Coordinates of C-alpha atoms in Angstrom, one line a residue:
M1 CA 88.5 121.9 119.1
A2 CA 86.7 119.7 121.5
A3 CA 88.8 116.6 121.4
S4 CA 90.9 114.4 123.6
T5 CA 94.6 115.2 123.6
S6 CA 95.7 111.7 124.4
P7 CA 98.1 110.5 121.8
S8 CA 98.2 107.0 120.2
N9 CA 100.4 104.7 122.1
G10 CA 102.2 103.4 119.0
G11 CA 101.4 99.7 119.4
V12 CA 100.5 97.5 116.5
G13 CA 96.8 96.8 116.0
R14 CA 95.5 94.0 113.9
R15 CA 92.1 92.6 113.3
T16 CA 92.0 89.1 114.7
I17 CA 89.7 86.8 112.9
L18 CA 88.3 84.3 115.3
A19 CA 88.5 80.7 114.5
G20 CA 84.8 80.5 114.7
T21 CA 84.8 77.6 117.2
A22 CA 81.7 77.3 119.2
A23 CA 79.8 74.6 120.9
A24 CA 76.6 73.5 119.4
L25 CA 73.4 75.1 120.8
A26 CA 72.6 73.2 123.9
A27 CA 68.9 73.1 123.2
A28 CA 66.4 74.4 120.6
V29 CA 65.5 78.0 121.1
T30 CA 61.8 78.4 121.4
G31 CA 60.5 80.1 118.2
C32 CA 57.4 80.6 116.2
D33 CA 57.5 76.8 115.5
S34 CA 58.3 75.1 118.7
T35 CA 59.0 71.8 116.9
T36 CA 62.1 73.3 115.1
P37 CA 65.3 71.6 116.3
P38 CA 68.4 73.6 117.0
G39 CA 71.2 74.1 114.5
S40 CA 74.6 72.6 114.9
A41 CA 78.0 74.2 114.8
S42 CA 81.0 72.8 113.0
G43 CA 83.8 75.0 114.3
D44 CA 85.9 74.4 111.1
V45 CA 87.4 77.5 109.4
G46 CA 88.8 75.7 106.4
V47 CA 86.8 74.1 103.7
P48 CA 83.4 73.7 105.4
V49 CA 82.5 70.2 106.5
V50 CA 78.7 70.0 106.6
S51 CA 77.4 68.0 109.5
G52 CA 74.0 67.4 111.0
R53 CA 70.9 68.0 109.0
K54 CA 69.1 70.9 107.6
P55 CA 66.7 72.3 110.2
R56 CA 63.0 71.9 109.6
G57 CA 60.6 74.8 109.2
K58 CA 60.1 77.6 106.8
D59 CA 63.0 79.6 105.4
V60 CA 60.8 82.8 105.4
I61 CA 58.6 83.7 108.3
D62 CA 56.1 86.5 108.7
V63 CA 56.0 88.3 112.1
V64 CA 52.2 88.9 111.6
A65 CA 51.0 85.6 110.0
D66 CA 53.5 83.3 111.8
C67 CA 54.3 85.1 115.1
G68 CA 51.1 87.0 115.9
A69 CA 52.3 90.7 115.6
K70 CA 49.5 93.2 115.2
G71 CA 51.3 96.1 113.6
D72 CA 48.6 98.6 114.7
G73 CA 50.9 101.0 116.5
R74 CA 49.1 100.3 119.8
T75 CA 49.6 96.7 120.7
D76 CA 53.0 95.7 122.2
D77 CA 54.5 93.4 119.6
S78 CA 57.7 92.7 121.5
R79 CA 56.8 89.0 122.1
A80 CA 56.1 88.4 118.4
F81 CA 59.5 89.9 117.3
A82 CA 61.3 87.9 120.1
R83 CA 59.7 84.7 118.8
A84 CA 60.7 85.5 115.2
Y85 CA 64.3 86.1 116.2
S86 CA 64.4 82.9 118.4
Y87 CA 63.0 80.9 115.5
A88 CA 65.8 82.3 113.2
A89 CA 68.5 81.6 115.9
G90 CA 67.2 78.1 116.3
R91 CA 67.6 77.3 112.6
V92 CA 71.3 78.1 112.4
W93 CA 73.0 75.1 110.9
D94 CA 76.8 74.8 110.7
H95 CA 77.1 78.5 111.7
V96 CA 74.9 79.6 108.8
G97 CA 71.5 81.4 109.3
R98 CA 68.6 79.9 107.3
T99 CA 65.8 82.3 107.9
V100 CA 64.5 85.6 106.5
I101 CA 62.2 87.5 108.8
D102 CA 59.5 89.4 106.9
V103 CA 57.8 92.4 108.5
P104 CA 54.8 93.5 106.5
A105 CA 53.5 97.1 106.2
G106 CA 52.4 98.5 109.6
T107 CA 53.5 100.3 112.7
Y108 CA 54.9 97.9 115.3
L109 CA 55.1 99.0 118.9
I110 CA 58.1 97.4 120.7
R111 CA 58.6 98.0 124.4
A112 CA 61.1 95.2 125.3
P113 CA 64.8 96.0 124.8
N114 CA 66.6 93.6 122.4
A115 CA 63.3 92.3 121.0
L116 CA 64.4 92.6 117.4
L117 CA 67.8 90.9 117.8
D118 CA 69.0 89.5 121.1
A119 CA 72.4 87.7 120.9
P120 CA 74.2 88.1 124.2
G121 CA 77.6 86.8 125.3
G122 CA 78.8 85.3 122.0
R123 CA 77.2 82.0 122.6
L124 CA 76.0 81.8 119.0
K125 CA 78.5 82.1 116.1
A126 CA 76.4 82.5 113.0
N127 CA 76.5 84.1 109.5
G128 CA 73.4 85.4 107.9
L129 CA 70.4 87.1 109.4
R130 CA 67.9 89.1 107.3
F131 CA 65.1 91.4 108.3
R132 CA 62.9 92.5 105.3
G133 CA 60.3 95.2 105.4
A134 CA 57.7 96.4 102.9
G135 CA 59.2 99.9 102.5
K136 CA 60.8 102.6 104.8
R137 CA 57.5 104.5 104.9
M138 CA 55.4 101.4 105.1
T139 CA 57.1 99.2 107.7
Q140 CA 57.9 101.1 110.9
L141 CA 59.2 99.8 114.2
L142 CA 58.4 102.1 117.1
F143 CA 60.8 101.4 120.0
A144 CA 59.3 102.7 123.2
P145 CA 61.0 101.0 126.2
R146 CA 59.6 102.1 129.6
R147 CA 63.2 103.0 130.6
A148 CA 65.1 104.5 127.7
E149 CA 68.6 104.7 129.3
D150 CA 70.8 101.9 128.1
A151 CA 67.9 100.3 126.2
Y152 CA 68.7 99.0 122.7
L153 CA 66.4 97.5 120.1
C154 CA 69.1 95.2 118.9
R155 CA 72.0 93.5 120.8
N156 CA 74.7 91.5 119.0
E157 CA 77.6 90.4 121.2
D158 CA 80.2 88.6 119.1
S159 CA 77.4 86.4 117.7
W160 CA 76.2 87.3 114.2
A161 CA 78.0 88.4 111.1
N162 CA 76.3 89.3 107.8
V163 CA 73.1 91.0 109.2
T164 CA 70.8 92.7 106.8
F165 CA 68.0 95.2 107.3
E166 CA 66.1 96.4 104.3
Q167 CA 63.0 98.6 103.5
M168 CA 62.3 99.5 107.1
A169 CA 62.0 102.5 109.4
F170 CA 63.0 102.7 113.1
A171 CA 61.5 105.4 115.4
A172 CA 62.5 106.2 119.0
G173 CA 59.2 106.3 120.9
S174 CA 61.1 106.9 124.2
P175 CA 63.5 109.8 123.9
G176 CA 67.1 108.6 124.7
A177 CA 66.6 105.0 123.6
S178 CA 69.3 103.4 121.3
F179 CA 69.0 101.3 118.2
F180 CA 71.9 98.8 118.1
Y181 CA 74.6 97.7 120.5
S182 CA 77.4 95.7 118.7
Y183 CA 80.2 94.2 120.7
S184 CA 82.9 92.3 118.8
T185 CA 86.3 90.6 119.2
G186 CA 86.1 89.3 115.7
Q187 CA 82.6 88.0 115.0
A188 CA 80.2 90.9 114.8
Q189 CA 80.7 92.5 111.4
D190 CA 79.2 92.8 107.9
Y191 CA 76.0 94.8 108.5
R192 CA 74.0 96.2 105.6
F193 CA 71.2 98.7 105.7
T194 CA 69.3 99.3 102.5
A195 CA 66.5 101.9 102.1
C196 CA 66.1 102.2 105.9
E197 CA 65.2 105.3 108.0
W198 CA 65.7 106.5 111.6
T199 CA 63.5 109.1 113.3
G200 CA 62.9 110.2 116.9
E201 CA 65.4 111.2 119.6
W202 CA 68.1 108.5 120.1
T203 CA 71.1 108.3 122.3
Y204 CA 73.0 106.1 119.9
G205 CA 72.0 104.8 116.5
L206 CA 74.7 102.1 116.4
A207 CA 77.2 101.9 119.3
L208 CA 80.3 99.8 118.6
D209 CA 82.2 98.2 121.4
G210 CA 85.0 95.6 121.5
S211 CA 88.7 95.1 120.7
N212 CA 88.4 94.9 116.9
T213 CA 86.5 93.8 113.8
N214 CA 83.3 95.8 114.3
S215 CA 83.7 96.4 110.5
E216 CA 82.4 96.1 107.0
M217 CA 79.2 98.0 107.5
R218 CA 77.2 99.6 104.6
W219 CA 74.3 102.0 104.3
D220 CA 72.7 102.4 100.9
A221 CA 69.9 105.0 100.1
C222 CA 69.0 105.4 103.8
R223 CA 67.6 108.4 105.6
V224 CA 69.1 109.5 108.9
G225 CA 66.6 111.7 110.6
G226 CA 65.7 112.4 114.2
A227 CA 68.2 113.6 116.8
Y228 CA 71.3 112.0 118.5
R229 CA 72.4 112.7 122.1
K230 CA 75.7 111.0 121.2
A231 CA 76.0 110.0 117.6
F232 CA 74.2 108.0 114.9
L233 CA 77.4 105.8 114.5
Y234 CA 79.8 105.8 117.5
S235 CA 82.9 103.6 117.5
G236 CA 84.4 102.7 120.8
L237 CA 81.7 102.6 123.5
S238 CA 84.0 100.8 126.0
Q239 CA 81.2 99.2 128.0
K240 CA 82.7 95.7 127.8
S241 CA 86.2 96.6 126.6
L242 CA 88.0 97.6 129.7
N243 CA 91.3 97.9 127.9
R244 CA 90.6 101.0 125.8
P245 CA 93.9 101.1 123.9
Q246 CA 92.9 97.7 122.4
Q247 CA 90.0 99.3 120.7
D248 CA 91.3 99.7 117.1
Q249 CA 90.6 98.6 113.6
F250 CA 87.1 99.9 113.2
V251 CA 87.4 99.6 109.5
N252 CA 85.3 99.9 106.3
Y253 CA 82.1 101.9 106.8
W254 CA 80.4 102.9 103.6
F255 CA 77.6 105.4 103.2
N256 CA 76.2 105.7 99.7
D257 CA 73.5 108.1 98.4
M258 CA 72.3 109.1 101.8
K259 CA 69.8 111.6 103.0
V260 CA 71.3 112.7 106.3
E261 CA 68.8 115.3 107.6
Y262 CA 68.5 115.3 111.4
S263 CA 67.7 117.9 114.0
W264 CA 70.9 117.9 116.2
G265 CA 73.7 115.7 117.4
N266 CA 76.7 114.1 115.6
F267 CA 76.4 111.8 112.6
L268 CA 79.7 109.9 112.9
D269 CA 82.0 109.9 116.0
F270 CA 85.2 107.9 115.7
P271 CA 87.7 108.5 118.5
Y272 CA 89.6 105.3 117.8
G273 CA 90.2 105.8 114.1
G274 CA 88.5 104.1 111.3
S275 CA 88.2 103.7 107.5
I276 CA 85.1 105.6 106.4
A277 CA 83.8 106.5 102.9
C278 CA 80.7 108.7 102.3
R279 CA 79.6 109.1 98.7
G280 CA 76.7 111.1 97.3
G281 CA 73.7 112.5 99.0
S282 CA 72.6 115.5 101.0
Y283 CA 73.7 116.2 104.6
I284 CA 71.7 118.8 106.7
V285 CA 71.4 119.6 110.4
T286 CA 68.0 121.2 110.6
G287 CA 68.0 122.5 114.2
R288 CA 70.2 123.1 117.3
R289 CA 70.9 121.1 120.4
P290 CA 68.3 121.9 123.1
E291 CA 71.1 122.3 125.7
S292 CA 74.8 122.3 125.9
S293 CA 76.3 118.8 125.9
G294 CA 79.7 117.8 127.2
D295 CA 82.6 118.3 124.7
D296 CA 80.1 119.3 121.9
G297 CA 78.5 122.3 123.6
R298 CA 75.7 123.4 121.3
T299 CA 77.5 122.2 118.2
S300 CA 76.3 119.4 115.9
T301 CA 79.0 117.8 113.8
F302 CA 78.6 115.4 110.8
F303 CA 82.1 113.9 111.1
R304 CA 83.6 114.1 114.6
F305 CA 87.0 112.5 114.9
P306 CA 88.6 113.2 118.3
R307 CA 91.8 111.5 119.4
G308 CA 91.6 108.7 121.9
P309 CA 94.3 106.4 123.2
H310 CA 94.6 103.3 121.0
H311 CA 97.0 101.1 119.2
D312 CA 98.0 102.2 115.7
S313 CA 95.0 101.7 113.5
V314 CA 93.7 103.0 110.2
Q315 CA 92.7 106.6 110.2
R316 CA 91.1 107.4 106.8
F317 CA 88.1 109.4 105.8
H318 CA 86.8 110.1 102.3
A319 CA 83.8 112.3 101.3
E320 CA 82.7 112.6 97.7
D321 CA 79.9 114.2 95.8
I322 CA 78.1 115.4 98.9
R323 CA 76.0 118.6 99.3
F324 CA 76.3 119.9 102.9
E325 CA 74.0 122.6 104.3
V326 CA 75.6 124.7 107.0
R327 CA 72.5 126.4 108.3
S328 CA 74.0 128.0 111.4
P329 CA 77.4 128.6 113.1
D330 CA 76.6 125.6 115.3
T331 CA 76.8 123.2 112.4
V332 CA 80.3 121.7 111.8
V333 CA 81.1 119.5 108.8
I334 CA 84.3 118.0 110.2
D335 CA 86.1 118.3 113.5
C336 CA 89.2 116.1 113.3
A337 CA 92.1 115.6 115.7
W338 CA 93.5 112.3 114.3
D339 CA 97.2 112.1 114.7
S340 CA 97.9 110.4 111.4
G341 CA 96.1 109.1 108.3
T342 CA 94.3 111.1 105.7
V343 CA 91.2 113.2 105.2
H344 CA 89.9 113.8 101.6
F345 CA 87.0 115.8 100.3
N346 CA 86.3 115.5 96.6
D347 CA 83.7 117.5 94.7
C348 CA 81.7 118.5 97.8
D349 CA 79.8 121.7 98.3
D350 CA 78.9 123.4 101.6
T351 CA 77.9 126.8 100.1
A352 CA 74.1 126.5 100.1
Q353 CA 73.8 129.0 102.9
A354 CA 76.9 131.1 102.1
F355 CA 74.7 134.1 101.3
K356 CA 73.6 134.4 104.9
P357 CA 75.3 136.9 107.3
F358 CA 76.7 134.3 109.7
A359 CA 78.5 132.4 106.9
Q360 CA 81.5 134.6 106.5
D361 CA 82.5 134.1 110.1
S362 CA 81.6 130.4 110.3
V363 CA 84.2 127.7 110.7
P364 CA 82.6 124.5 109.5
H365 CA 85.9 122.5 108.9
R366 CA 88.3 122.2 111.9
Y367 CA 91.6 120.3 112.3
R368 CA 94.4 119.8 114.8
I369 CA 97.5 118.8 112.9
G370 CA 100.4 116.9 114.4
A371 CA 103.8 115.9 113.1
R372 CA 102.3 113.0 111.2
G373 CA 99.1 114.5 110.1
A374 CA 96.4 113.8 109.5
L375 CA 97.1 114.8 105.9
V376 CA 94.1 116.8 104.5
R377 CA 93.1 117.4 100.9
Y378 CA 90.2 119.1 99.1
D379 CA 89.7 118.6 95.4
S380 CA 87.2 120.6 93.3
C381 CA 85.1 121.6 96.3
Q382 CA 83.0 124.7 96.9
L383 CA 83.6 126.0 100.4
S384 CA 82.1 128.6 102.7
G385 CA 83.4 130.4 105.8
R386 CA 86.9 129.7 107.0
H387 CA 88.8 126.5 107.8
R388 CA 90.7 126.2 111.1
Y389 CA 94.0 124.5 111.5
E390 CA 95.6 124.2 115.0
Q391 CA 99.1 123.1 115.3
D392 CA 99.6 120.2 117.7
G393 CA 103.0 119.9 119.4
G394 CA 105.9 122.2 119.8
G395 CA 107.9 123.9 117.0
A396 CA 106.7 125.4 113.7
A397 CA 106.3 123.0 110.9
T398 CA 107.0 124.3 107.4
A399 CA 105.8 121.3 105.2
P400 CA 102.2 121.7 104.1
R401 CA 99.8 119.3 105.8
A402 CA 96.7 120.4 103.9
R403 CA 96.2 121.1 100.2
Y404 CA 93.4 122.7 98.2
D405 CA 93.2 121.9 94.5
M406 CA 90.8 123.7 92.1
C407 CA 88.5 124.8 94.9
L408 CA 86.0 127.7 94.9
L409 CA 86.2 129.8 98.1
R410 CA 82.9 131.6 98.5
S411 CA 83.5 133.8 101.6
H412 CA 87.2 134.7 101.6
A413 CA 90.2 135.0 99.4
Q414 CA 92.8 132.3 100.0
E415 CA 95.0 134.6 102.1
D416 CA 92.1 135.0 104.6
F417 CA 90.6 131.6 104.3
I418 CA 92.7 129.8 106.9
D419 CA 92.1 130.5 110.6
G420 CA 95.2 129.4 112.5
A421 CA 98.3 127.6 111.3
D422 CA 98.3 128.7 107.6
N423 CA 101.9 127.7 107.2
R424 CA 100.6 124.1 106.9
V425 CA 98.3 124.8 104.0
T426 CA 98.9 125.2 100.3
F427 CA 96.5 126.2 97.5
V428 CA 96.6 125.2 93.8
D429 CA 94.5 126.9 91.2
C430 CA 91.8 128.0 93.7
L431 CA 89.4 130.9 93.2
G432 CA 88.2 133.3 95.9
P433 CA 85.1 135.5 95.9

């Protein structure tokens, strides 16, 4: 397995909820309405004490009608989106956002990094920012920076919580650009994506950085297409977090009724643990990496959980009611080296390509199991190929670390199903071919 061998350091990790204290905005941020005064900040985390006055201006703005975007796919609309965001940031009042940004049907070319959301340095502590499109095949943002490396369409550095994107599509017009950089020590959290889509070749979809509380993120009925040089969701970027062991508590990521159908790369990559639930939908890797890449080689993995040095943090993964297509030996469903926690697959099926010649020798589920797990369980699943278990640490363990209940094994009888440490696996009422 391609994973770091560094163990957890055994420290205690906790999410620290910041007190929310922040100075009021020093001056109004220039927006679509230059007369709009800045919001004010209370800094009180108890019962809110409302101070100041409600900001003037419209609660809903249109990037075309109010900010001058063209949406013709040719005109650079970066300035229009930057104005829309600045207007919304300028209307924050007592830490609460007051603006919905409407993006009508059209294709919007954006060349400037951070044009959609630009919140650097944690200077703004706000709750509530909403981007609303006309439909994921109707509203498309084409991000084509002139230099793709380290270019993100959105940047949120400890500033916004409760950020919503709905009915929109995002395309990487410059191969290797990234969608969202999120740095948090307690503020950046609660993101929701509803009926959104990603296409094109990205480095990162969402890259999470910070000591903790990049958490409570939800995707509903979204399509993840395109390709990913690193991963669609990567936790633990470590650009600003110089103390990597402090990166813990990446918790509560929910993916519901997804269509994950991308060309190559990893879908989720969580080297610092996390609490992740994926329910419903179809997961397919349609192609192959164009060249070998670092630890991944030519492999594309839906759920890659290597082991990095970090304080004790939650390590929990649950997949339910998902249909996986393993179209080649280079497609891996899960590659997990977590040193504790649980992994659970319930009513999942990866046998769509089990009739193909490669399937019998494929290994789409891979684990390295230590003295404390992770504990692995499969319930009522239909499974192709073999599953691999490597024993981590010295000595032979006799207690089972993995359990299969009422599963249908399509390629091998249960005595041949496990590749590796079969003394750690037990079967209950399973059927072979």
